[in-house]
mmCIF file with all atom_site columns, C-alpha atoms in Angstrom:
data_model
loop_
_atom_site.group_PDB
_atom_site.id
_atom_site.type_symbol
_atom_site.label_atom_id
_atom_site.label_alt_id
_atom_site.label_comp_id
_atom_site.label_asym_id
_atom_site.label_entity_id
_atom_site.label_seq_id
_atom_site.pdbx_PDB_ins_code
_atom_site.Cartn_x
_atom_site.Cartn_y
_atom_site.Cartn_z
_atom_site.occupancy
_atom_site.B_iso_or_equiv
_atom_site.pdbx_formal_charge
_atom_site.auth_seq_id
_atom_site.auth_comp_id
_atom_site.auth_asym_id
_atom_site.auth_atom_id
_atom_site.pdbx_PDB_model_num
ATOM 1   C CA . MET A 1 1   ? -12.688 23.531  -14.497 1.00 45.00 ? 26  MET A CA 1
ATOM 2   C CA . ARG A 1 2   ? -11.621 19.722  -14.943 1.00 45.00 ? 27  ARG A CA 1
ATOM 3   C CA . SER A 1 3   ? -10.118 17.850  -11.967 1.00 44.00 ? 28  SER A CA 1
ATOM 4   C CA . PHE A 1 4   ? -7.334  15.480  -12.472 1.00 42.00 ? 29  PHE A CA 1
ATOM 5   C CA . ILE A 1 5   ? -4.731  13.505  -10.835 1.00 41.00 ? 30  ILE A CA 1
ATOM 6   C CA . PRO A 1 6   ? -1.198  14.762  -11.647 1.00 45.00 ? 31  PRO A CA 1
ATOM 7   C CA . PHE A 1 7   ? 0.542   11.957  -13.717 1.00 41.00 ? 32  PHE A CA 1
ATOM 8   C CA . ALA A 1 8   ? 3.366   11.604  -11.292 1.00 43.00 ? 33  ALA A CA 1
ATOM 9   C CA . LEU A 1 9   ? 0.864   10.732  -8.526  1.00 42.00 ? 34  LEU A CA 1
ATOM 10  C CA . SER A 1 10  ? -0.643  7.766   -10.458 1.00 45.00 ? 35  SER A CA 1
ATOM 11  C CA . LEU A 1 11  ? 2.721   6.069   -11.118 1.00 46.00 ? 36  LEU A CA 1
ATOM 12  C CA . PRO A 1 12  ? 3.767   2.771   -9.183  1.00 50.00 ? 37  PRO A CA 1
ATOM 13  C CA . LEU A 1 13  ? 5.662   3.454   -6.150  1.00 46.00 ? 38  LEU A CA 1
ATOM 14  C CA . ALA A 1 14  ? 8.528   1.164   -7.520  1.00 48.00 ? 39  ALA A CA 1
ATOM 15  C CA . PHE A 1 15  ? 9.497   3.854   -9.908  1.00 46.00 ? 40  PHE A CA 1
ATOM 16  C CA . ALA A 1 16  ? 10.830  5.795   -6.627  1.00 48.00 ? 41  ALA A CA 1
ATOM 17  C CA . HIS A 1 17  ? 12.980  2.974   -5.613  1.00 46.00 ? 42  HIS A CA 1
ATOM 18  C CA . PRO A 1 18  ? 16.043  4.236   -7.640  1.00 48.00 ? 43  PRO A CA 1
ATOM 19  C CA . LEU A 1 19  ? 16.118  6.853   -4.955  1.00 46.00 ? 44  LEU A CA 1
ATOM 20  C CA . LYS A 1 20  ? 17.033  4.396   -2.030  1.00 48.00 ? 45  LYS A CA 1
ATOM 21  C CA . SER A 1 21  ? 20.059  5.073   -0.288  1.00 48.00 ? 46  SER A CA 1
ATOM 22  C CA . ARG A 1 22  ? 23.196  3.949   -2.158  1.00 53.00 ? 47  ARG A CA 1
ATOM 23  C CA . ASP A 1 23  ? 25.870  4.388   0.737   1.00 70.00 ? 48  ASP A CA 1
ATOM 24  C CA . GLY A 1 24  ? 26.747  0.735   0.725   1.00 84.00 ? 49  GLY A CA 1
ATOM 25  C CA . PRO A 1 25  ? 27.173  -2.117  -1.633  1.00 94.00 ? 50  PRO A CA 1
ATOM 26  C CA . GLU A 1 26  ? 24.177  -2.892  -3.960  1.00 96.00 ? 51  GLU A CA 1
ATOM 27  C CA . PHE A 1 27  ? 23.042  -5.390  -6.548  1.00 97.00 ? 52  PHE A CA 1
ATOM 28  C CA . VAL A 1 28  ? 21.194  -3.956  -9.421  1.00 97.00 ? 53  VAL A CA 1
ATOM 29  C CA . ILE A 1 29  ? 18.812  -6.227  -11.552 1.00 96.00 ? 54  ILE A CA 1
ATOM 30  C CA . THR A 1 30  ? 18.978  -4.457  -14.948 1.00 95.00 ? 55  THR A CA 1
ATOM 31  C CA . ASP A 1 31  ? 16.708  -6.827  -16.887 1.00 95.00 ? 56  ASP A CA 1
ATOM 32  C CA . LEU A 1 32  ? 14.372  -9.732  -16.121 1.00 95.00 ? 57  LEU A CA 1
ATOM 33  C CA . ARG A 1 33  ? 12.695  -12.000 -18.657 1.00 94.00 ? 58  ARG A CA 1
ATOM 34  C CA . ALA A 1 34  ? 10.356  -14.719 -17.577 1.00 94.00 ? 59  ALA A CA 1
ATOM 35  C CA . THR A 1 35  ? 7.980   -17.275 -19.232 1.00 91.00 ? 60  THR A CA 1
ATOM 36  C CA . PHE A 1 36  ? 5.425   -19.103 -16.981 1.00 88.00 ? 61  PHE A CA 1
ATOM 37  C CA . PRO A 1 37  ? 2.440   -21.345 -17.350 1.00 84.00 ? 62  PRO A CA 1
ATOM 38  C CA . TYR A 1 38  ? -0.907  -19.401 -17.343 1.00 77.00 ? 63  TYR A CA 1
ATOM 39  C CA . LYS A 1 39  ? -3.967  -21.315 -16.354 1.00 69.00 ? 64  LYS A CA 1
ATOM 40  C CA . SER A 1 40  ? -7.284  -19.392 -16.350 1.00 63.00 ? 65  SER A CA 1
ATOM 41  C CA . GLY A 1 41  ? -10.150 -21.494 -17.345 1.00 59.00 ? 66  GLY A CA 1
ATOM 42  C CA . PRO A 1 42  ? -9.855  -22.291 -20.957 1.00 60.00 ? 67  PRO A CA 1
ATOM 43  C CA . TYR A 1 43  ? -7.164  -19.707 -21.648 1.00 58.00 ? 68  TYR A CA 1
ATOM 44  C CA . GLY A 1 44  ? -3.596  -19.866 -21.366 1.00 55.00 ? 69  GLY A CA 1
ATOM 45  C CA . ASP A 1 45  ? -0.932  -22.717 -21.984 1.00 61.00 ? 70  ASP A CA 1
ATOM 46  C CA . PRO A 1 46  ? -0.193  -24.647 -18.720 1.00 64.00 ? 71  PRO A CA 1
ATOM 47  C CA . SER A 1 47  ? 2.206   -26.779 -20.657 1.00 75.00 ? 72  SER A CA 1
ATOM 48  C CA . VAL A 1 48  ? 5.453   -24.777 -21.215 1.00 82.00 ? 73  VAL A CA 1
ATOM 49  C CA . ASN A 1 49  ? 9.023   -24.880 -20.252 1.00 86.00 ? 74  ASN A CA 1
ATOM 50  C CA . SER A 1 50  ? 8.975   -21.994 -17.567 1.00 90.00 ? 75  SER A CA 1
ATOM 51  C CA . VAL A 1 51  ? 12.396  -19.886 -17.240 1.00 94.00 ? 76  VAL A CA 1
ATOM 52  C CA . LEU A 1 52  ? 13.388  -16.766 -15.189 1.00 95.00 ? 77  LEU A CA 1
ATOM 53  C CA . THR A 1 53  ? 16.386  -14.915 -16.241 1.00 97.00 ? 78  THR A CA 1
ATOM 54  C CA . ILE A 1 54  ? 17.647  -11.863 -14.618 1.00 97.00 ? 79  ILE A CA 1
ATOM 55  C CA . SER A 1 55  ? 20.882  -9.640  -15.469 1.00 97.00 ? 80  SER A CA 1
ATOM 56  C CA . VAL A 1 56  ? 22.663  -8.462  -12.570 1.00 97.00 ? 81  VAL A CA 1
ATOM 57  C CA . THR A 1 57  ? 25.288  -5.873  -11.823 1.00 97.00 ? 82  THR A CA 1
ATOM 58  C CA . TYR A 1 58  ? 27.163  -6.335  -8.497  1.00 96.00 ? 83  TYR A CA 1
ATOM 59  C CA . PRO A 1 59  ? 30.312  -5.128  -6.532  1.00 94.00 ? 84  PRO A CA 1
ATOM 60  C CA . ASP A 1 60  ? 33.669  -6.138  -7.948  1.00 94.00 ? 85  ASP A CA 1
ATOM 61  C CA . PRO A 1 61  ? 35.421  -7.693  -4.732  1.00 90.00 ? 86  PRO A CA 1
ATOM 62  C CA . SER A 1 62  ? 38.814  -6.884  -6.020  1.00 90.00 ? 87  SER A CA 1
ATOM 63  C CA . SER A 1 63  ? 38.021  -3.207  -6.831  1.00 91.00 ? 88  SER A CA 1
ATOM 64  C CA . THR A 1 64  ? 39.050  -0.429  -4.493  1.00 89.00 ? 89  THR A CA 1
ATOM 65  C CA . THR A 1 65  ? 37.201  2.093   -6.592  1.00 90.00 ? 90  THR A CA 1
ATOM 66  C CA . GLY A 1 66  ? 33.626  0.744   -6.467  1.00 88.00 ? 91  GLY A CA 1
ATOM 67  C CA . ALA A 1 67  ? 33.797  -0.997  -9.935  1.00 93.00 ? 92  ALA A CA 1
ATOM 68  C CA . THR A 1 68  ? 30.940  -3.406  -10.767 1.00 95.00 ? 93  THR A CA 1
ATOM 69  C CA . LEU A 1 69  ? 30.763  -6.740  -12.703 1.00 96.00 ? 94  LEU A CA 1
ATOM 70  C CA . SER A 1 70  ? 27.709  -8.065  -14.602 1.00 97.00 ? 95  SER A CA 1
ATOM 71  C CA . THR A 1 71  ? 26.297  -11.376 -15.161 1.00 97.00 ? 96  THR A CA 1
ATOM 72  C CA . THR A 1 72  ? 23.066  -13.340 -15.841 1.00 98.00 ? 97  THR A CA 1
ATOM 73  C CA . CYS A 1 73  ? 21.239  -15.788 -13.640 1.00 97.00 ? 98  CYS A CA 1
ATOM 74  C CA . SER A 1 74  ? 18.658  -18.244 -14.881 1.00 97.00 ? 99  SER A CA 1
ATOM 75  C CA . LEU A 1 75  ? 16.293  -20.828 -13.376 1.00 95.00 ? 100 LEU A CA 1
ATOM 76  C CA . ASN A 1 76  ? 14.310  -23.325 -15.541 1.00 93.00 ? 101 ASN A CA 1
ATOM 77  C CA . TRP A 1 77  ? 11.438  -25.425 -14.954 1.00 91.00 ? 102 TRP A CA 1
ATOM 78  C CA . PRO A 1 78  ? 10.529  -28.378 -17.201 1.00 89.00 ? 103 PRO A CA 1
ATOM 79  C CA . GLU A 1 79  ? 7.048   -28.422 -18.880 1.00 85.00 ? 104 GLU A CA 1
ATOM 80  C CA . GLY A 1 80  ? 4.416   -29.766 -16.460 1.00 77.00 ? 105 GLY A CA 1
ATOM 81  C CA . THR A 1 81  ? 6.299   -28.248 -13.445 1.00 81.00 ? 106 THR A CA 1
ATOM 82  C CA . ASP A 1 82  ? 4.770   -25.291 -11.889 1.00 82.00 ? 107 ASP A CA 1
ATOM 83  C CA . PRO A 1 83  ? 7.410   -22.753 -10.948 1.00 88.00 ? 108 PRO A CA 1
ATOM 84  C CA . ALA A 1 84  ? 8.301   -22.887 -7.366  1.00 89.00 ? 109 ALA A CA 1
ATOM 85  C CA . PRO A 1 85  ? 10.797  -21.597 -4.717  1.00 92.00 ? 110 PRO A CA 1
ATOM 86  C CA . THR A 1 86  ? 14.417  -22.926 -5.448  1.00 93.00 ? 111 THR A CA 1
ATOM 87  C CA . GLU A 1 87  ? 17.607  -23.492 -3.472  1.00 95.00 ? 112 GLU A CA 1
ATOM 88  C CA . TRP A 1 88  ? 20.831  -21.533 -4.411  1.00 97.00 ? 113 TRP A CA 1
ATOM 89  C CA . THR A 1 89  ? 21.896  -21.640 -8.196  1.00 96.00 ? 114 THR A CA 1
ATOM 90  C CA . ALA A 1 90  ? 25.113  -20.420 -9.441  1.00 97.00 ? 115 ALA A CA 1
ATOM 91  C CA . CYS A 1 91  ? 24.826  -17.690 -11.957 1.00 97.00 ? 116 CYS A CA 1
ATOM 92  C CA . ALA A 1 92  ? 26.977  -17.481 -15.023 1.00 97.00 ? 117 ALA A CA 1
ATOM 93  C CA . ASP A 1 93  ? 29.697  -16.021 -12.802 1.00 96.00 ? 118 ASP A CA 1
ATOM 94  C CA . PRO A 1 94  ? 29.687  -18.440 -10.113 1.00 94.00 ? 119 PRO A CA 1
ATOM 95  C CA . THR A 1 95  ? 30.735  -16.031 -7.402  1.00 93.00 ? 120 THR A CA 1
ATOM 96  C CA . LEU A 1 96  ? 27.135  -14.676 -7.575  1.00 97.00 ? 121 LEU A CA 1
ATOM 97  C CA . GLN A 1 97  ? 24.295  -17.119 -6.844  1.00 97.00 ? 122 GLN A CA 1
ATOM 98  C CA . PHE A 1 98  ? 20.429  -16.508 -6.642  1.00 96.00 ? 123 PHE A CA 1
ATOM 99  C CA . ARG A 1 99  ? 17.274  -18.177 -5.369  1.00 96.00 ? 124 ARG A CA 1
ATOM 100 C CA . LEU A 1 100 ? 13.616  -17.829 -4.883  1.00 95.00 ? 125 LEU A CA 1
ATOM 101 C CA . PRO A 1 101 ? 13.328  -18.377 -1.253  1.00 94.00 ? 126 PRO A CA 1
ATOM 102 C CA . SER A 1 102 ? 10.225  -20.399 0.100   1.00 91.00 ? 127 SER A CA 1
ATOM 103 C CA . ASP A 1 103 ? 9.376   -17.634 2.457   1.00 89.00 ? 128 ASP A CA 1
ATOM 104 C CA . GLY A 1 104 ? 9.011   -14.995 -0.182  1.00 86.00 ? 129 GLY A CA 1
ATOM 105 C CA . PHE A 1 105 ? 7.376   -16.958 -3.089  1.00 89.00 ? 130 PHE A CA 1
ATOM 106 C CA . THR A 1 106 ? 3.526   -16.211 -3.455  1.00 89.00 ? 131 THR A CA 1
ATOM 107 C CA . SER A 1 107 ? 3.049   -16.879 -7.113  1.00 89.00 ? 132 SER A CA 1
ATOM 108 C CA . THR A 1 108 ? 4.669   -16.344 -10.559 1.00 88.00 ? 133 THR A CA 1
ATOM 109 C CA . THR A 1 109 ? 3.536   -12.595 -10.194 1.00 90.00 ? 134 THR A CA 1
ATOM 110 C CA . ARG A 1 110 ? 4.803   -12.006 -6.739  1.00 92.00 ? 135 ARG A CA 1
ATOM 111 C CA . PHE A 1 111 ? 8.096   -13.564 -5.664  1.00 94.00 ? 136 PHE A CA 1
ATOM 112 C CA . THR A 1 112 ? 11.470  -12.662 -3.758  1.00 95.00 ? 137 THR A CA 1
ATOM 113 C CA . VAL A 1 113 ? 14.671  -12.747 -5.515  1.00 96.00 ? 138 VAL A CA 1
ATOM 114 C CA . GLU A 1 114 ? 17.772  -13.174 -3.327  1.00 97.00 ? 139 GLU A CA 1
ATOM 115 C CA . LEU A 1 115 ? 21.312  -12.725 -4.368  1.00 97.00 ? 140 LEU A CA 1
ATOM 116 C CA . TRP A 1 116 ? 24.462  -13.849 -2.780  1.00 97.00 ? 141 TRP A CA 1
ATOM 117 C CA . GLU A 1 117 ? 28.121  -12.973 -3.561  1.00 97.00 ? 142 GLU A CA 1
ATOM 118 C CA . THR A 1 118 ? 30.981  -14.682 -2.174  1.00 95.00 ? 143 THR A CA 1
ATOM 119 C CA . LEU A 1 119 ? 33.782  -12.082 -1.237  1.00 94.00 ? 144 LEU A CA 1
ATOM 120 C CA . THR A 1 120 ? 36.347  -14.122 0.650   1.00 92.00 ? 145 THR A CA 1
ATOM 121 C CA . ALA A 1 121 ? 37.560  -17.971 0.793   1.00 92.00 ? 146 ALA A CA 1
ATOM 122 C CA . ASP A 1 122 ? 36.163  -18.228 4.345   1.00 94.00 ? 147 ASP A CA 1
ATOM 123 C CA . GLY A 1 123 ? 32.475  -17.678 3.068   1.00 91.00 ? 148 GLY A CA 1
ATOM 124 C CA . THR A 1 124 ? 32.084  -13.993 3.890   1.00 95.00 ? 149 THR A CA 1
ATOM 125 C CA . GLY A 1 125 ? 29.818  -12.434 1.327   1.00 96.00 ? 150 GLY A CA 1
ATOM 126 C CA . LEU A 1 126 ? 26.915  -9.949  0.382   1.00 97.00 ? 151 LEU A CA 1
ATOM 127 C CA . ASP A 1 127 ? 23.459  -10.892 0.697   1.00 97.00 ? 152 ASP A CA 1
ATOM 128 C CA . ALA A 1 128 ? 20.326  -8.822  -0.770  1.00 97.00 ? 153 ALA A CA 1
ATOM 129 C CA . SER A 1 129 ? 16.657  -9.694  -1.413  1.00 96.00 ? 154 SER A CA 1
ATOM 130 C CA . GLN A 1 130 ? 13.831  -8.000  -2.961  1.00 95.00 ? 155 GLN A CA 1
ATOM 131 C CA . VAL A 1 131 ? 10.039  -8.854  -3.596  1.00 94.00 ? 156 VAL A CA 1
ATOM 132 C CA . LEU A 1 132 ? 9.271   -8.431  -7.423  1.00 93.00 ? 157 LEU A CA 1
ATOM 133 C CA . ALA A 1 133 ? 5.484   -8.324  -8.214  1.00 92.00 ? 158 ALA A CA 1
ATOM 134 C CA . SER A 1 134 ? 3.281   -7.477  -11.011 1.00 90.00 ? 159 SER A CA 1
ATOM 135 C CA . ASP A 1 135 ? 0.151   -5.926  -9.533  1.00 82.00 ? 160 ASP A CA 1
ATOM 136 C CA . PRO A 1 136 ? -1.297  -3.343  -12.395 1.00 79.00 ? 161 PRO A CA 1
ATOM 137 C CA . GLY A 1 137 ? -4.439  -2.734  -10.532 1.00 77.00 ? 162 GLY A CA 1
ATOM 138 C CA . ASN A 1 138 ? -2.372  -1.334  -7.366  1.00 81.00 ? 163 ASN A CA 1
ATOM 139 C CA . SER A 1 139 ? -0.113  1.614   -8.236  1.00 77.00 ? 164 SER A CA 1
ATOM 140 C CA . SER A 1 140 ? 0.725   2.017   -4.701  1.00 84.00 ? 165 SER A CA 1
ATOM 141 C CA . ASP A 1 141 ? 2.576   -1.414  -4.455  1.00 87.00 ? 166 ASP A CA 1
ATOM 142 C CA . PRO A 1 142 ? 6.214   -0.672  -3.502  1.00 89.00 ? 167 PRO A CA 1
ATOM 143 C CA . ASP A 1 143 ? 7.361   -4.123  -5.086  1.00 90.00 ? 168 ASP A CA 1
ATOM 144 C CA . GLY A 1 144 ? 5.428   -3.576  -8.450  1.00 88.00 ? 169 GLY A CA 1
ATOM 145 C CA . TYR A 1 145 ? 8.406   -3.718  -10.592 1.00 89.00 ? 170 TYR A CA 1
ATOM 146 C CA . MET A 1 146 ? 7.279   -6.359  -13.228 1.00 90.00 ? 171 MET A CA 1
ATOM 147 C CA . PHE A 1 147 ? 4.884   -6.139  -16.276 1.00 90.00 ? 172 PHE A CA 1
ATOM 148 C CA . CYS A 1 148 ? 3.250   -9.523  -16.797 1.00 89.00 ? 173 CYS A CA 1
ATOM 149 C CA . LEU A 1 149 ? 1.112   -10.229 -19.883 1.00 86.00 ? 174 LEU A CA 1
ATOM 150 C CA . GLN A 1 150 ? -0.525  -13.316 -21.296 1.00 81.00 ? 175 GLN A CA 1
ATOM 151 C CA . MET A 1 151 ? -1.084  -12.593 -25.022 1.00 76.00 ? 176 MET A CA 1
ATOM 152 C CA . GLY A 1 152 ? -3.627  -14.800 -26.740 1.00 69.00 ? 177 GLY A CA 1
ATOM 153 C CA . LYS A 1 153 ? -5.682  -17.736 -25.594 1.00 69.00 ? 178 LYS A CA 1
ATOM 154 C CA . PHE A 1 154 ? -3.031  -20.315 -25.812 1.00 71.00 ? 179 PHE A CA 1
ATOM 155 C CA . ASN A 1 155 ? 0.242   -18.573 -24.811 1.00 78.00 ? 180 ASN A CA 1
ATOM 156 C CA . PRO A 1 156 ? 2.140   -18.540 -21.646 1.00 84.00 ? 181 PRO A CA 1
ATOM 157 C CA . LEU A 1 157 ? 2.614   -15.660 -19.196 1.00 87.00 ? 182 LEU A CA 1
ATOM 158 C CA . THR A 1 158 ? 5.611   -13.493 -19.882 1.00 89.00 ? 183 THR A CA 1
ATOM 159 C CA . CYS A 1 159 ? 6.959   -10.956 -17.525 1.00 92.00 ? 184 CYS A CA 1
ATOM 160 C CA . THR A 1 160 ? 9.705   -8.222  -18.071 1.00 92.00 ? 185 THR A CA 1
ATOM 161 C CA . LEU A 1 161 ? 10.898  -4.986  -16.266 1.00 90.00 ? 186 LEU A CA 1
ATOM 162 C CA . THR A 1 162 ? 10.126  -2.872  -19.520 1.00 81.00 ? 187 THR A CA 1
ATOM 163 C CA . GLY A 1 163 ? 6.356   -2.434  -19.170 1.00 70.00 ? 188 GLY A CA 1
ATOM 164 C CA . PRO A 1 164 ? 4.190   -2.603  -22.275 1.00 63.00 ? 189 PRO A CA 1
ATOM 165 C CA . TYR A 1 165 ? 5.974   -2.596  -25.622 1.00 57.00 ? 190 TYR A CA 1
ATOM 166 C CA . GLY A 1 166 ? 9.164   -2.143  -23.853 1.00 58.00 ? 191 GLY A CA 1
ATOM 167 C CA . GLN A 1 167 ? 8.567   1.489   -23.271 1.00 61.00 ? 192 GLN A CA 1
ATOM 168 C CA . SER A 1 168 ? 9.589   1.949   -19.660 1.00 68.00 ? 193 SER A CA 1
ATOM 169 C CA . GLN A 1 169 ? 12.990  0.343   -18.826 1.00 71.00 ? 194 GLN A CA 1
ATOM 170 C CA . ARG A 1 170 ? 13.341  0.005   -15.025 1.00 82.00 ? 195 ARG A CA 1
ATOM 171 C CA . THR A 1 171 ? 15.899  -1.385  -12.671 1.00 91.00 ? 196 THR A CA 1
ATOM 172 C CA . VAL A 1 172 ? 15.725  -2.908  -9.278  1.00 94.00 ? 197 VAL A CA 1
ATOM 173 C CA . ILE A 1 173 ? 18.227  -1.674  -6.775  1.00 95.00 ? 198 ILE A CA 1
ATOM 174 C CA . MET A 1 174 ? 18.878  -4.032  -4.076  1.00 96.00 ? 199 MET A CA 1
ATOM 175 C CA . PRO A 1 175 ? 21.085  -2.733  -1.132  1.00 97.00 ? 200 PRO A CA 1
ATOM 176 C CA . ALA A 1 176 ? 23.338  -5.578  0.346   1.00 96.00 ? 201 ALA A CA 1
ATOM 177 C CA . VAL A 1 177 ? 24.551  -6.543  3.673   1.00 96.00 ? 202 VAL A CA 1
ATOM 178 C CA . GLU A 1 178 ? 27.698  -8.202  4.316   1.00 95.00 ? 203 GLU A CA 1
ATOM 179 C CA . GLU A 1 179 ? 27.242  -11.698 6.105   1.00 96.00 ? 204 GLU A CA 1
ATOM 180 C CA . ALA A 1 180 ? 29.739  -14.152 7.708   1.00 95.00 ? 205 ALA A CA 1
ATOM 181 C CA . SER A 1 181 ? 28.222  -16.991 5.598   1.00 95.00 ? 206 SER A CA 1
ATOM 182 C CA . ARG A 1 182 ? 25.465  -17.612 3.047   1.00 95.00 ? 207 ARG A CA 1
ATOM 183 C CA . PRO A 1 183 ? 21.918  -17.786 4.469   1.00 93.00 ? 208 PRO A CA 1
ATOM 184 C CA . ASN A 1 184 ? 20.396  -21.391 4.270   1.00 88.00 ? 209 ASN A CA 1
#
């Protein structure tokens, strides 16, 4: 008789995150595309223009029925600059801002994304953050949402939420809390 581990037990815990409580407002990262320098001995290309772009669904502050809005948020680092933590940056819809805070930035394959939505003129808003990681050797990493791949000797590292060949689309659900002002 053959022994095996059921397929469901070998999946990363990040797949279970859609089961998080949804009682309050939330941000949902529906797509992530990133290109980063990759330096590993003679492999990779350290001289690339790095970019991180996320697509986000977020609460419509004018809605009484729980409607949402969508936008994209992007960061760019010029060639020769290593990606690093950032200050608050406006998204395509400037009511939503995001950053990669310094206390959550470990590397280009493990970083925190923080989102802020301004709700009122006095500065009240919604804040949420989530660690995003690519840790293919650790299927128990609860933050293992990203799939990163360096294809070929002289190519940069590319990261997505879709897994190899775009076969497993994932979303990142981020419960939000209301704050009196945007965190510094």
